[in-house]
CSV table of C-alpha atoms in Angstrom, one decimal:
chain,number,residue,atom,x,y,z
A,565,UNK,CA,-22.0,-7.5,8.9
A,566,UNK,CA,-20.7,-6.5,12.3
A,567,UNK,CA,-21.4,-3.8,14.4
A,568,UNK,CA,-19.2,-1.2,13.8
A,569,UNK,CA,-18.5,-1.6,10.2
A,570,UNK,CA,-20.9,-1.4,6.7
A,571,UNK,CA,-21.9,-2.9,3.8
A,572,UNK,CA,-22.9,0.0,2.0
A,573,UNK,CA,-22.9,2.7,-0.8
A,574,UNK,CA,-23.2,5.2,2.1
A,575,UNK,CA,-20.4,3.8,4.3
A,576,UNK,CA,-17.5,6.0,4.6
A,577,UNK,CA,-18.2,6.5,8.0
A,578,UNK,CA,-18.5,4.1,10.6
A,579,UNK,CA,-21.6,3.2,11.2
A,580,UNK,CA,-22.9,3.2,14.8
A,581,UNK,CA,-25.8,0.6,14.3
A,582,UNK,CA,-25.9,-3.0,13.8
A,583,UNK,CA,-27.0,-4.1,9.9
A,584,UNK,CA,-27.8,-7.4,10.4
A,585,UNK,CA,-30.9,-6.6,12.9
A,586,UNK,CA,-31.6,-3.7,10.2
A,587,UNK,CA,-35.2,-3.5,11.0
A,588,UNK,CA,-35.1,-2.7,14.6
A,589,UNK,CA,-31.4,-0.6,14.9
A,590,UNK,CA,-30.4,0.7,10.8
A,591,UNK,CA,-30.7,4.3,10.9
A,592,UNK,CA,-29.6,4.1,7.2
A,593,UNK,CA,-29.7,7.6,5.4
A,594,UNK,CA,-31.9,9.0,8.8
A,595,UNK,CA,-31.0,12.4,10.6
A,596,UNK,CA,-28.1,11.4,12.7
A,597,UNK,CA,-26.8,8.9,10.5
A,598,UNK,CA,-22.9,9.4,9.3
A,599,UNK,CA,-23.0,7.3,6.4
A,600,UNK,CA,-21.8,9.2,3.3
A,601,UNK,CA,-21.8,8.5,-0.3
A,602,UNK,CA,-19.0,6.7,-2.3
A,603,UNK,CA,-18.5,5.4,-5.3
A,604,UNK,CA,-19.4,1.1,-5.1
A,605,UNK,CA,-17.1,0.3,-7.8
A,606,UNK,CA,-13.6,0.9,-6.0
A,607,UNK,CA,-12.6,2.5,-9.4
A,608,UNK,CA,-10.4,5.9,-9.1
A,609,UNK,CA,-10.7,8.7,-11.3
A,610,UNK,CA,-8.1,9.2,-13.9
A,611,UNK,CA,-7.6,5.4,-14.2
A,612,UNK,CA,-8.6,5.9,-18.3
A,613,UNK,CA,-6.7,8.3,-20.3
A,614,UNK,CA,-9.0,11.8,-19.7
A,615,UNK,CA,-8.7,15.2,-21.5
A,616,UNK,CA,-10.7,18.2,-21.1
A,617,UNK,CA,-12.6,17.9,-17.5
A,618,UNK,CA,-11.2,14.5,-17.3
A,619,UNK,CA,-13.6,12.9,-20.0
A,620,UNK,CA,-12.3,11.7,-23.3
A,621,UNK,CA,-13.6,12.6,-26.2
A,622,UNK,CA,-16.9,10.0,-26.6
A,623,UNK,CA,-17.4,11.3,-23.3
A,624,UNK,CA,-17.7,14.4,-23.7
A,625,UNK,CA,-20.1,13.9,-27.1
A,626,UNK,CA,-22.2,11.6,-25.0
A,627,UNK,CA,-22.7,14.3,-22.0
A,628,UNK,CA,-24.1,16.9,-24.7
A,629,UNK,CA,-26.4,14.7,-25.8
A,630,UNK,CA,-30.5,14.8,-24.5
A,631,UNK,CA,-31.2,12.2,-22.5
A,632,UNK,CA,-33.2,10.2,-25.3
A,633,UNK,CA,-29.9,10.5,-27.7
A,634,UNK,CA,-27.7,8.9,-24.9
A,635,UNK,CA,-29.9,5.9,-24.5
A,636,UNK,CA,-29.8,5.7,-28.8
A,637,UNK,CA,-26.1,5.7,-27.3
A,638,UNK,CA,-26.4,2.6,-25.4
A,639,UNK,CA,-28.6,0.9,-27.7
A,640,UNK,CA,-26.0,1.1,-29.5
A,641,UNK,CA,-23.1,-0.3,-27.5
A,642,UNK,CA,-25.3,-2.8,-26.5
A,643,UNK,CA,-25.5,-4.3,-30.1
A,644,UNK,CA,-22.1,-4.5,-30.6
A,645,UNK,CA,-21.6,-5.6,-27.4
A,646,UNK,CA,-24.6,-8.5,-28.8
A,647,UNK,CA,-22.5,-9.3,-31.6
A,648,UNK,CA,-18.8,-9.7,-29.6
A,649,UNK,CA,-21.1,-12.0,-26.9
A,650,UNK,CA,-23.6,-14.0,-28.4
A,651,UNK,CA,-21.9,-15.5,-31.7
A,652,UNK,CA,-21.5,-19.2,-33.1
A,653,UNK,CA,-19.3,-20.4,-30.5
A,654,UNK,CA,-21.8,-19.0,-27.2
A,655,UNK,CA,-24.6,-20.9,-28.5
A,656,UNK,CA,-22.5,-24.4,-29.2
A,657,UNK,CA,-20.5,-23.7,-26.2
A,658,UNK,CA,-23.7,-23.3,-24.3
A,659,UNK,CA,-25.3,-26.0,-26.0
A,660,UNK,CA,-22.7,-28.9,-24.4
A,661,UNK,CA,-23.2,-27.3,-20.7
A,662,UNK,CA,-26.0,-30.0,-19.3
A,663,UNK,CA,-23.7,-32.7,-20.7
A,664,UNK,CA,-20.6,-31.0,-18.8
A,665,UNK,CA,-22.2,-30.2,-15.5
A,666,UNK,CA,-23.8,-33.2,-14.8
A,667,UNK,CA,-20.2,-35.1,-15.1
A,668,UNK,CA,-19.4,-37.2,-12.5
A,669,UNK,CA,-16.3,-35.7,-10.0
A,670,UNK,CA,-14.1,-38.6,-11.7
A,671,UNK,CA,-14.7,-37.6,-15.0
A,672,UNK,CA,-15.2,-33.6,-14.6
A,673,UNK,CA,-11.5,-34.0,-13.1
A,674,UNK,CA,-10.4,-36.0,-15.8
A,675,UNK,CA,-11.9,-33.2,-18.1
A,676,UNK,CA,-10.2,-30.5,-15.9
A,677,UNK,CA,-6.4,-32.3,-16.5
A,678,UNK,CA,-6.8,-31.8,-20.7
A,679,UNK,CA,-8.2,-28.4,-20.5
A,680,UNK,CA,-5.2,-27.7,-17.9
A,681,UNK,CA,-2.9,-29.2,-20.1
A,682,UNK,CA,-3.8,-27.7,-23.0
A,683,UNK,CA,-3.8,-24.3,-21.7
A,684,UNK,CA,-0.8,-24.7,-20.6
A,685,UNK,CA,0.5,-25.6,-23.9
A,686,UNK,CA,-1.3,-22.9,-25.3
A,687,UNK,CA,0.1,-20.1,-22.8
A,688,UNK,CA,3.6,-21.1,-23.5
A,689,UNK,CA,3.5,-21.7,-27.2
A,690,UNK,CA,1.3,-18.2,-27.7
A,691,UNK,CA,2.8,-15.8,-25.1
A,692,UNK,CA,6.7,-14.5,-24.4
A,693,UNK,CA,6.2,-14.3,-20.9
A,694,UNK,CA,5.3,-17.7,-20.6
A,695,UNK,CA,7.5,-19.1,-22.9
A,696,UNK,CA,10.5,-18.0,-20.5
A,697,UNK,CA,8.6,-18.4,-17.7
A,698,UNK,CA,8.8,-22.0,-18.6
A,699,UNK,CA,11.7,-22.4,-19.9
A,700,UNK,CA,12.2,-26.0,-19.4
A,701,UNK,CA,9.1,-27.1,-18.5
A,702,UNK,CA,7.2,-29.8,-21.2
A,703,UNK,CA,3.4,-29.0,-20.6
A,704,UNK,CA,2.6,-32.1,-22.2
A,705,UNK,CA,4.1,-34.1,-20.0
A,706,UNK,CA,1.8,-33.0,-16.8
A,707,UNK,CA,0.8,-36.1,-15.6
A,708,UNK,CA,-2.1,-34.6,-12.3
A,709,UNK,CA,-3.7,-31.7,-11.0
A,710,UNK,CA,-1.1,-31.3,-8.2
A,711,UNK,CA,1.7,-31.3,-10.7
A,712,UNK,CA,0.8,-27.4,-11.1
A,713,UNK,CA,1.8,-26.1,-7.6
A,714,UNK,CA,5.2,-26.8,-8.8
A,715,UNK,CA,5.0,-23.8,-11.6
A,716,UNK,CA,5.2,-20.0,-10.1
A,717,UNK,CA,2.7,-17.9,-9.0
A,718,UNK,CA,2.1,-14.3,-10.5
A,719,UNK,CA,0.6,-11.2,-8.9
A,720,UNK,CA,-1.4,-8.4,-10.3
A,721,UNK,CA,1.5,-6.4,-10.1
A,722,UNK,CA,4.1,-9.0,-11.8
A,723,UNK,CA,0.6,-8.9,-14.6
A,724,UNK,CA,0.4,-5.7,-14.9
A,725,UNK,CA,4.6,-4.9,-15.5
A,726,UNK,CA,4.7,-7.8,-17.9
A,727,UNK,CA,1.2,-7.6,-19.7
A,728,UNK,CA,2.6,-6.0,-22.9
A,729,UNK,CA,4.7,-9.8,-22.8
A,730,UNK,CA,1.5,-11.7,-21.3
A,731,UNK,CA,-1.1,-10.7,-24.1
A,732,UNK,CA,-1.5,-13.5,-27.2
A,733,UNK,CA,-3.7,-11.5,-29.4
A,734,UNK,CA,-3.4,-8.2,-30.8
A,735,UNK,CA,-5.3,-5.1,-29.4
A,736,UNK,CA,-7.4,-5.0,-32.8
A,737,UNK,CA,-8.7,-8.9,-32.8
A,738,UNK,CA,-9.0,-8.4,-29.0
A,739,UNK,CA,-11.9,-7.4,-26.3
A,740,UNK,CA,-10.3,-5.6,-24.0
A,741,UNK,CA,-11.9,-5.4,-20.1
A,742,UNK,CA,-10.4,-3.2,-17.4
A,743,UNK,CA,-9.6,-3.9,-14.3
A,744,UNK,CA,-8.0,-1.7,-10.7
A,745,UNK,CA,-5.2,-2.9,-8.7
A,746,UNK,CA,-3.5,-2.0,-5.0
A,747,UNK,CA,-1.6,1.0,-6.9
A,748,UNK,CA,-5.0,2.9,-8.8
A,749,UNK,CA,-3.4,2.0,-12.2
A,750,UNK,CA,-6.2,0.3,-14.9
A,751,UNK,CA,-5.0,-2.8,-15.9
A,752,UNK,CA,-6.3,-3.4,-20.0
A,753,UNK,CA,-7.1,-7.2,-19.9
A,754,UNK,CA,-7.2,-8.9,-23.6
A,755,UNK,CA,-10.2,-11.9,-24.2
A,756,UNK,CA,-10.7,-13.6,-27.2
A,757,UNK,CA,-13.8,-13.6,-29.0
A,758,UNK,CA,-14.2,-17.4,-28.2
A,759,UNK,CA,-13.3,-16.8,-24.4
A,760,UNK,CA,-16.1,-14.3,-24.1
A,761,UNK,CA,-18.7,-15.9,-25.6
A,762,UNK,CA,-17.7,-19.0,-23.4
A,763,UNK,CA,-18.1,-16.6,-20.2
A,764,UNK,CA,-21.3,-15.3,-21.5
A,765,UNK,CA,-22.8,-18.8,-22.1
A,766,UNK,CA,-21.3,-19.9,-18.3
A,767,UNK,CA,-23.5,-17.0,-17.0
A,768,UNK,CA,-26.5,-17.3,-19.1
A,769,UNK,CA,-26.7,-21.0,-18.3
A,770,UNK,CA,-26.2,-20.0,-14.6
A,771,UNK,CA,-29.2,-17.5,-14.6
A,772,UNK,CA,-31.8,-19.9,-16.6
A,773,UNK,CA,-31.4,-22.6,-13.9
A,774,UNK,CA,-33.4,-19.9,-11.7
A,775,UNK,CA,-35.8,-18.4,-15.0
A,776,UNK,CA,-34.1,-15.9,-16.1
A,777,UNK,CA,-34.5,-15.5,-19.8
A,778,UNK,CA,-33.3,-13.1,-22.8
A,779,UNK,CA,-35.7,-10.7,-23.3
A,780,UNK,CA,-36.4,-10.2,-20.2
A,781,UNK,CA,-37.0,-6.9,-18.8
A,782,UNK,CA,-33.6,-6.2,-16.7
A,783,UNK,CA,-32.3,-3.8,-14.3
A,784,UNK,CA,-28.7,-3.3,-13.9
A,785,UNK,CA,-26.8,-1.9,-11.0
A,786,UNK,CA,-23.4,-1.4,-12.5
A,787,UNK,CA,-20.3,1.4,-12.1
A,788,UNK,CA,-20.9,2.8,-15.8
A,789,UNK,CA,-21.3,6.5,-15.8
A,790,UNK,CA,-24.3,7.3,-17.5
A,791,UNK,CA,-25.7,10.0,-16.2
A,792,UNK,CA,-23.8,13.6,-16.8
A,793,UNK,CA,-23.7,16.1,-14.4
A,794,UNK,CA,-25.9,18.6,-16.2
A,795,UNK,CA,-28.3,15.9,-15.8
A,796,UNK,CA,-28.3,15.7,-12.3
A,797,UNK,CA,-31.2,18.0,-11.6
A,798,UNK,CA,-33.8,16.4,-13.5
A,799,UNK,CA,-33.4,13.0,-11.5
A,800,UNK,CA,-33.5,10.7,-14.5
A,801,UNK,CA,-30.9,8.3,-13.5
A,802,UNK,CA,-30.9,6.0,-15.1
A,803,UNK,CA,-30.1,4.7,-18.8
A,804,UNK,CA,-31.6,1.9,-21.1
A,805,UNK,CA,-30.1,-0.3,-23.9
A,806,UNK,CA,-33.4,-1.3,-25.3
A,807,UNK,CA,-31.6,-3.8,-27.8
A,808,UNK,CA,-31.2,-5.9,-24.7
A,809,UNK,CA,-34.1,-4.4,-22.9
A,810,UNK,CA,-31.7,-3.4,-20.1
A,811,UNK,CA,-32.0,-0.7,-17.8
A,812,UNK,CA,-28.9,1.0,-16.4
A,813,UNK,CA,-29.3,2.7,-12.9
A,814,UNK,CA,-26.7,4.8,-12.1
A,815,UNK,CA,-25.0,4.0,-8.6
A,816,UNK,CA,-23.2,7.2,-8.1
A,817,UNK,CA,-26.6,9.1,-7.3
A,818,UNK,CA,-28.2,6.2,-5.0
A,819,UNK,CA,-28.8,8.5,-1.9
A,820,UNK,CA,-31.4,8.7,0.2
A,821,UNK,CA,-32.8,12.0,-1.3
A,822,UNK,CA,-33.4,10.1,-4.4
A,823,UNK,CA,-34.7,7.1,-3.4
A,824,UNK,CA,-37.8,8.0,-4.2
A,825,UNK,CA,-36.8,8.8,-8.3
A,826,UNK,CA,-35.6,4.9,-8.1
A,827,UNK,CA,-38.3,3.1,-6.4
A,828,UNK,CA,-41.0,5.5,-8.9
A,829,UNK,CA,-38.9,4.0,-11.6
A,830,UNK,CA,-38.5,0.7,-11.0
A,831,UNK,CA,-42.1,0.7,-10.2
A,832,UNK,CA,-43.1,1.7,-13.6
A,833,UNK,CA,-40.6,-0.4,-15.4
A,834,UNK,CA,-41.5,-3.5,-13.6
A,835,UNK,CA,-37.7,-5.6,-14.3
A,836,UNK,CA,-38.3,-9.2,-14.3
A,837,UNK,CA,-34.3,-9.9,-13.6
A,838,UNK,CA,-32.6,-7.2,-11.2
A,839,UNK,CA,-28.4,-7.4,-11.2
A,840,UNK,CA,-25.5,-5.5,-10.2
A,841,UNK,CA,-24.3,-4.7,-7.1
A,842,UNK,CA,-24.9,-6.1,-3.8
A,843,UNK,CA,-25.0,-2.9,-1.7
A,844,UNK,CA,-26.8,-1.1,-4.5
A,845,UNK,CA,-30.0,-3.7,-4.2
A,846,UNK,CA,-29.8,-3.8,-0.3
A,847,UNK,CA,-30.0,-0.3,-0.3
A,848,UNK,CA,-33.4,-0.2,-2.5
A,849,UNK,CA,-34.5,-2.7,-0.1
A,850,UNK,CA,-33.6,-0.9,2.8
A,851,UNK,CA,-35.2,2.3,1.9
A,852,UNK,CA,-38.4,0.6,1.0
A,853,UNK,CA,-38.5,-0.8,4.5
A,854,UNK,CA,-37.7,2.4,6.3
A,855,UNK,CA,-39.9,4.6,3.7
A,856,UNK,CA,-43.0,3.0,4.1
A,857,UNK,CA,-42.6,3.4,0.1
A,858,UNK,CA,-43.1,-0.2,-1.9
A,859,UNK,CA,-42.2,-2.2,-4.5
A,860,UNK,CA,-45.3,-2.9,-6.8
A,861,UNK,CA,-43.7,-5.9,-8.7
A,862,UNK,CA,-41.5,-9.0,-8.2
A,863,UNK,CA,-39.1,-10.3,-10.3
A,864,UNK,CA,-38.1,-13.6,-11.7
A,865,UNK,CA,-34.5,-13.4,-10.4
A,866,UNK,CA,-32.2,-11.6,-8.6
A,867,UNK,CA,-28.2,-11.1,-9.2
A,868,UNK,CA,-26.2,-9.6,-6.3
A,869,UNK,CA,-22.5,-9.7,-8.4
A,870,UNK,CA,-19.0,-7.6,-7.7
A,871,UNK,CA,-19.4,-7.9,-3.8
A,872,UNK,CA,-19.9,-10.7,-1.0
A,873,UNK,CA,-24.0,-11.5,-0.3
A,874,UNK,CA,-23.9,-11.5,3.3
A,875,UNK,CA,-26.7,-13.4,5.2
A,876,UNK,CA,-28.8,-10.3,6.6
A,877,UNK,CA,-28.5,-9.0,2.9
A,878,UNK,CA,-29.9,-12.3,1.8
A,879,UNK,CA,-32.3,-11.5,4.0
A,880,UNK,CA,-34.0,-8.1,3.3
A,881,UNK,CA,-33.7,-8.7,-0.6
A,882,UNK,CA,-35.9,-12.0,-0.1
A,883,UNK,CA,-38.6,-10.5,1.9
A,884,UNK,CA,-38.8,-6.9,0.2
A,885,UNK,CA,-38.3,-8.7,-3.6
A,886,UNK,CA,-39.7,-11.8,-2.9
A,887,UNK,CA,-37.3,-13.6,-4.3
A,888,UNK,CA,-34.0,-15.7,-2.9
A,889,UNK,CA,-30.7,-13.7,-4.4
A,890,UNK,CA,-28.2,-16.2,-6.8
A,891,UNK,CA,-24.9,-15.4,-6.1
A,892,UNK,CA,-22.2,-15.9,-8.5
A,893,UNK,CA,-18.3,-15.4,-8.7
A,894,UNK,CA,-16.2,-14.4,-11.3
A,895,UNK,CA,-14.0,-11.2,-11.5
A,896,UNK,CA,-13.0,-8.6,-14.2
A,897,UNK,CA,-9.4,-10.5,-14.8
A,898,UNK,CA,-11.5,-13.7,-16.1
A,899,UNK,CA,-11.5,-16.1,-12.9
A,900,UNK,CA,-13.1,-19.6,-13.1
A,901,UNK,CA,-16.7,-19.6,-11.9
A,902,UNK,CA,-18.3,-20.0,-8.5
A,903,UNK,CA,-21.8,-20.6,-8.9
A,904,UNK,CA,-25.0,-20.5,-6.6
A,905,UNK,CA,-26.6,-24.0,-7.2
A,906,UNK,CA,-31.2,-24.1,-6.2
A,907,UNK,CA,-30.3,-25.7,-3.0
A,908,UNK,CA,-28.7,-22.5,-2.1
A,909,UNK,CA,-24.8,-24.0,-2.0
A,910,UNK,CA,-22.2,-22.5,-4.0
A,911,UNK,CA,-20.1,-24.5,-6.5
A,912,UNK,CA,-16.6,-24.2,-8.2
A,913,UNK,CA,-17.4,-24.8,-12.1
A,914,UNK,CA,-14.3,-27.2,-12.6
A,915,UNK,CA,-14.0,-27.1,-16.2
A,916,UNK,CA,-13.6,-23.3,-16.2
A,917,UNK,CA,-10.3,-23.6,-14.4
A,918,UNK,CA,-8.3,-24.2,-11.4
A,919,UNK,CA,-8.7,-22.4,-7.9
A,920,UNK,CA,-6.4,-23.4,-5.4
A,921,UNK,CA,-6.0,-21.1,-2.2
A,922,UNK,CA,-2.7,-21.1,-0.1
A,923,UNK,CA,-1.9,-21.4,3.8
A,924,UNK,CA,-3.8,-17.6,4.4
A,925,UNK,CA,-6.7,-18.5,2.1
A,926,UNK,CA,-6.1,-16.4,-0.8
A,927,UNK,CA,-7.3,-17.8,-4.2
A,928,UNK,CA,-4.3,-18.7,-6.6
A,929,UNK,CA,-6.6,-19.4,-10.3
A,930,UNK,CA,-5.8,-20.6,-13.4
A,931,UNK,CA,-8.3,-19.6,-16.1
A,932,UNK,CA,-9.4,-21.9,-19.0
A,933,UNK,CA,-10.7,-18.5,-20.6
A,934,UNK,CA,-8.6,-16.1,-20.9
A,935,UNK,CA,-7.0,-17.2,-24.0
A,936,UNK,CA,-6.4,-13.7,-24.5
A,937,UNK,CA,-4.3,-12.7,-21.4
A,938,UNK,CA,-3.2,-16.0,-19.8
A,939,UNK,CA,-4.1,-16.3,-16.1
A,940,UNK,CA,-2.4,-19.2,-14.7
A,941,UNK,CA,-1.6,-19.8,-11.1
A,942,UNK,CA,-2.3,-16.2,-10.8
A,943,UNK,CA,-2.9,-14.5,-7.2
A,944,UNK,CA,-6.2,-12.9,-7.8
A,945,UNK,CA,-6.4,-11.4,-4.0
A,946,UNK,CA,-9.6,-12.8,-3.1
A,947,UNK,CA,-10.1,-15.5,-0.1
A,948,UNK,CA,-11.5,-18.8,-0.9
A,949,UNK,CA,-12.4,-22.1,1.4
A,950,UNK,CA,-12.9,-25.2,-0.7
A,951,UNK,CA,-14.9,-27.3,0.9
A,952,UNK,CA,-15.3,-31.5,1.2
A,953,UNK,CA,-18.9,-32.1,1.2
A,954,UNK,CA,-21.4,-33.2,-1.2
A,955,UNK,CA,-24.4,-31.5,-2.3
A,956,UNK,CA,-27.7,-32.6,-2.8
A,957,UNK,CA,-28.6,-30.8,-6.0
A,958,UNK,CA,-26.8,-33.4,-8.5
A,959,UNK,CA,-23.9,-31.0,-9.4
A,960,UNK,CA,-21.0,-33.6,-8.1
A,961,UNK,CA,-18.3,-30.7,-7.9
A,962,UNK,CA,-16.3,-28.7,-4.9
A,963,UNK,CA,-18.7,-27.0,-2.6
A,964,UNK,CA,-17.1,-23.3,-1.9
């Protein structure tokens, strides 16, 4: 980070320090500091369909429950959230991953040409947009890779006026994930089973190569709204699905004033994997550093997701958790994976689609799952650099 600017949960304001030399100049969350509270996920209210006091109706039974009930609450989604995710085709899927990354380039391109072309097939055989879209076009007779810069690009906003056109599957075989956009409107994204149990066994492969194990105990630093305000007061803040023996912490009460709730917490719930979002862990870490409070465990493995993992926050979370930070890419729309590899480069998973970037950078992906809503050759509005080198951990694919 740069002087001027922030990284943080609390950074509204500008901040007048310099993050990246945090243990000499931060004044995080001190008298004097202007840094202000947001909300991490970028999400606006009123993007769901809302009734009385802007909650729908399983939100407002869930906010009248005691605080044990709601966690019977997430229990429950979490099982049937277990039963969408970890079915038949996650553990075969997952089963043919060591074979698949240890391909060499020539081959893992090879592989990446049929899954291209199949998709494409797919998309244009299964979905009316498509089918005009490429009107004309033979996807069996793609012949390379760069044969595909010659099909259109889409936006989010050409996805999200056509979607209705876009989707293969109907909303009641579907699993639907939501997703923002440059106007505030939610986007309802459509995944087959198969696709999200393919995701799942992508990211659970990802995390063992660093120990991470079900079962574990995890603590999750996500955007879902847990905690009602009537709840506020007694500084529980946190939720736990103990079918996956998960603990939610909110991130819309993450300010300094209770810090202290958090780090007592996590203290006596000892998480061996910790995940969510970046800001939200560097902003534990921080406070444990300015506090003179501690953490009195370490974990396995450590998750930063949803935002960039700068260096100086690869930093702090390594010496306050003891642990180096994985990072990962993927987004809510059902881009091809960008995996940290244990020599600490990150890789473009080939066989989970195609990322190419144009002259400014920006990522243009096509998405091998996302069966469900076709993504192909779609501007996702993230920046990418591909690099040329090699790596020396045996994964013989692009270096991001």
């Amino acid at each position: 980070m740069k002087r001027g600017t922030s990284n943080s949960i609390y950074g509204n304001a500008t901040c007048t320090t310099n993050c990246v030399n945090w243990r000499k100049a931060c004044t995080w969350g001190q008298p004097g500091c202007r840094w202000v509270p947001r909300n991490p996920t970028g999400v606006r209210a009123g993007s769901r369909k809302r009734g009385v006091n802007g909650l729908t109706l399983s939100e407002r039974i869930y906010s009248l429950l005691p605080a044990w009930a709601q966690d019977v609450a997430v229990t429950a989604m979490g099982a049937r959230l277990a039963l969408q995710r970890y079915g038949a085709e996650y553990w075969r899927y997952k089963k043919r991953l060591p074979g698949i990354y240890s391909l060499p380039l020539d081959n893992a391109l090879s592989l990446q040409l049929d899954l291209l072309r199949n998709f494409l097939m797919f998309a244009k055989r299964s979905s009316p947009f498509y089918a005009e879209l490429y009107k004309g076009f033979d996807p069996s007779s793609l012949q390379s890779l760069a044969a595909l810069k010659d099909l259109p690009t889409i936006d989010k906003e050409t996805l999200r006026r056509n979607v209705e056109r876009i989707y293969t599957v109907p909303r009641l075989l579907a699993i639907e994930g939501h997703t923002g956009g440059t106007t505030g409107k939610s986007l309802v994204v459509r995944f087959t089973r198969k696709d999200i149990q393919r995701r799942m066994a992508e990211l659970d492969y990802f995390r063992e190569r660093f120990g991470a194990r079900h079962g574990m105990r995890r603590a999750t630093f996500s955007g879902k709204h847990l905690i009602p305000d009537k709840d506020e007061r007694k500084r529980i803040f946190w939720r736990t699905n103990r079918m996956l023996n998960q603990r939610f912490y909110s991130t819309f009460h993450l300010s300094w004033a209770n810090m202290d709730a958090y780090v007592a917490n996590l203290n006596s719930y000892r998480p061996e994997i910790i995940d969510g979002f970046t800001s939200c862990i560097v902003d534990i870490c921080k406070y444990v550093v300015n506090s003179g409070n501690s953490l009195q465990f370490r974990p396995v493995a450590v998750f930063p997701t949803s935002e960039p993992l700068f260096p100086g926050q690869r930093q702090i979370i390594r010496e306050v958790l003891g642990v180096e930070p994985r990072d990962q890419y993927a987004s809510s729309e059902g881009a091809p994976f960008i995996f940290e590899c244990p020599e600490g480069s990150l890789h473009y998973a080939l066989h989970t689609g195609i990322i190419e970037t144009d002259a400014d950078g920006e990522a243009i992906v096509t998405s091998f799952t996302t069966h469900g809503t076709p993504l192909i050759r779609y501007r996702i509005g993230d920046r990418i650099t591909l690099g040329n080198r090699r790596c020396g951990c045996g994964w013989d694919t692009p270096v991001v």
